[in-house]
Structure formats: structure tokens, C-alpha cells
Amino acid sequence: MKDILRVAGAYVGIIVGAGFASGQEIIQFFTSFGMWGIAGAIVTIILFPLLGYQVIKLGERLQVASHKRSFPTLPADILALSLMLF
């Protein structure tokens, strides 16, 4: 349970630290694109927890203690796609 809270706290800290919790970035960035920006904000709100869950499950499946050990095990296509998207 302690490890779960540690990982969850780190993930929330990263998201909050990025400024998404304040809503300021949502107003300044996403709404400048009108209705498409609002749709983008909704997609972002949905994708943050889903992608976070997938990364945590990948780390659990690979039994790694650090992200540095998980990258060499990923197929090159997945790694290239994730770097392109983010």
C-alpha cells in the first residue's frame, strides 16, 4: 500500500507541477483554439489518467524499479511513437 501511495503521489505531483491543476493553462492554451481547444482539453483530461495507468502497468509487468531500465525493453516502434507524441 505504501508503494502505491508513493507512485500515486509522484504522478499527481507531476501533473499538478505541470500546472494543469490550476486551470490557467487550460484557459490560456486550449480555449485560444475555440471549440477544437475545448475538445482537446477534454481529450487531455481523459488521456492523463489512462496513459498514467498504462505506464504503471508496464513497469509492473516488466518488474523494473526505474524508468531507465524499462526503455531498452520497449520495441523501437513504441518508443519512437511515444517520443513523437510527447
Short mmCIF file of C-alpha atoms in Angstrom, two decimals:
data_model
loop_
_atom_site.label_atom_id
_atom_site.label_comp_id
_atom_site.label_asym_id
_atom_site.label_seq_id
_atom_site.Cartn_x
_atom_site.Cartn_y
_atom_site.Cartn_z
CA MET A 1 0.00 0.00 0.00
CA LYS A 2 2.87 2.33 0.81
CA ASP A 3 4.37 1.85 -2.67
CA ILE A 4 1.01 2.51 -4.31
CA LEU A 5 0.64 5.80 -2.46
CA ARG A 6 4.21 6.76 -3.31
CA VAL A 7 3.67 6.20 -7.05
CA ALA A 8 0.26 7.88 -7.00
CA GLY A 9 1.67 10.86 -5.13
CA ALA A 10 4.53 11.21 -7.60
CA TYR A 11 2.13 11.05 -10.56
CA VAL A 12 -0.22 13.65 -9.07
CA GLY A 13 2.77 15.83 -8.20
CA ILE A 14 3.98 15.73 -11.78
CA ILE A 15 0.57 16.65 -13.16
CA VAL A 16 -0.01 19.39 -10.58
CA GLY A 17 3.55 20.62 -11.02
CA ALA A 18 2.96 20.95 -14.73
CA GLY A 19 0.24 23.48 -13.95
CA PHE A 20 -2.81 21.55 -15.08
CA ALA A 21 -4.42 21.65 -11.64
CA SER A 22 -4.73 25.43 -11.62
CA GLY A 23 -6.67 25.58 -14.87
CA GLN A 24 -4.66 28.58 -16.04
CA GLU A 25 -3.02 26.66 -18.88
CA ILE A 26 -6.35 25.25 -19.96
CA ILE A 27 -7.82 28.73 -20.27
CA GLN A 28 -4.78 30.28 -21.95
CA PHE A 29 -3.84 27.48 -24.32
CA PHE A 30 -6.81 25.29 -25.08
CA THR A 31 -9.51 27.96 -25.31
CA SER A 32 -7.43 30.01 -27.75
CA PHE A 33 -8.39 27.36 -30.32
CA GLY A 34 -12.12 27.76 -29.76
CA MET A 35 -14.30 24.66 -29.80
CA TRP A 36 -11.40 22.48 -31.01
CA GLY A 37 -9.43 23.64 -27.99
CA ILE A 38 -12.22 22.62 -25.63
CA ALA A 39 -12.33 19.21 -27.32
CA GLY A 40 -8.55 19.00 -26.90
CA ALA A 41 -8.87 19.82 -23.20
CA ILE A 42 -11.42 17.04 -22.76
CA VAL A 43 -9.18 14.56 -24.58
CA THR A 44 -6.26 15.63 -22.37
CA ILE A 45 -8.31 15.15 -19.21
CA ILE A 46 -9.23 11.64 -20.38
CA LEU A 47 -5.73 10.67 -21.56
CA PHE A 48 -3.75 11.73 -18.47
CA PRO A 49 -5.11 9.02 -16.17
CA LEU A 50 -5.33 6.39 -18.93
CA LEU A 51 -1.73 6.83 -20.06
CA GLY A 52 -0.53 7.06 -16.47
CA TYR A 53 -2.22 3.76 -15.71
CA GLN A 54 -0.65 2.14 -18.78
CA VAL A 55 2.84 3.30 -17.80
CA ILE A 56 2.38 1.97 -14.27
CA LYS A 57 1.11 -1.38 -15.57
CA LEU A 58 4.06 -1.60 -17.98
CA GLY A 59 6.51 -1.01 -15.14
CA GLU A 60 4.74 -3.63 -13.06
CA ARG A 61 4.76 -6.15 -15.89
CA LEU A 62 8.46 -5.58 -16.62
CA GLN A 63 9.29 -5.63 -12.88
CA VAL A 64 11.55 -2.58 -13.13
CA ALA A 65 12.44 -0.20 -10.33
CA SER A 66 13.46 2.67 -12.61
CA HIS A 67 12.26 4.08 -15.90
CA LYS A 68 15.83 3.80 -17.19
CA ARG A 69 15.57 0.02 -17.15
CA SER A 70 12.23 -0.07 -18.96
CA PHE A 71 13.25 1.82 -22.13
CA PRO A 72 15.63 -0.83 -23.53
CA THR A 73 12.86 -3.45 -23.26
CA LEU A 74 10.37 -1.47 -25.35
CA PRO A 75 10.15 -2.16 -29.06
CA ALA A 76 11.68 0.67 -31.09
CA ASP A 77 8.34 1.50 -32.77
CA ILE A 78 6.55 2.07 -29.46
CA LEU A 79 9.40 4.18 -28.12
CA ALA A 80 9.55 6.25 -31.31
CA LEU A 81 5.78 6.80 -31.29
CA SER A 82 5.75 7.88 -27.65
CA LEU A 83 8.63 10.30 -28.23
CA MET A 84 6.85 11.71 -31.27
CA LEU A 85 3.59 12.21 -29.37
CA PHE A 86 5.13 13.68 -26.24
#
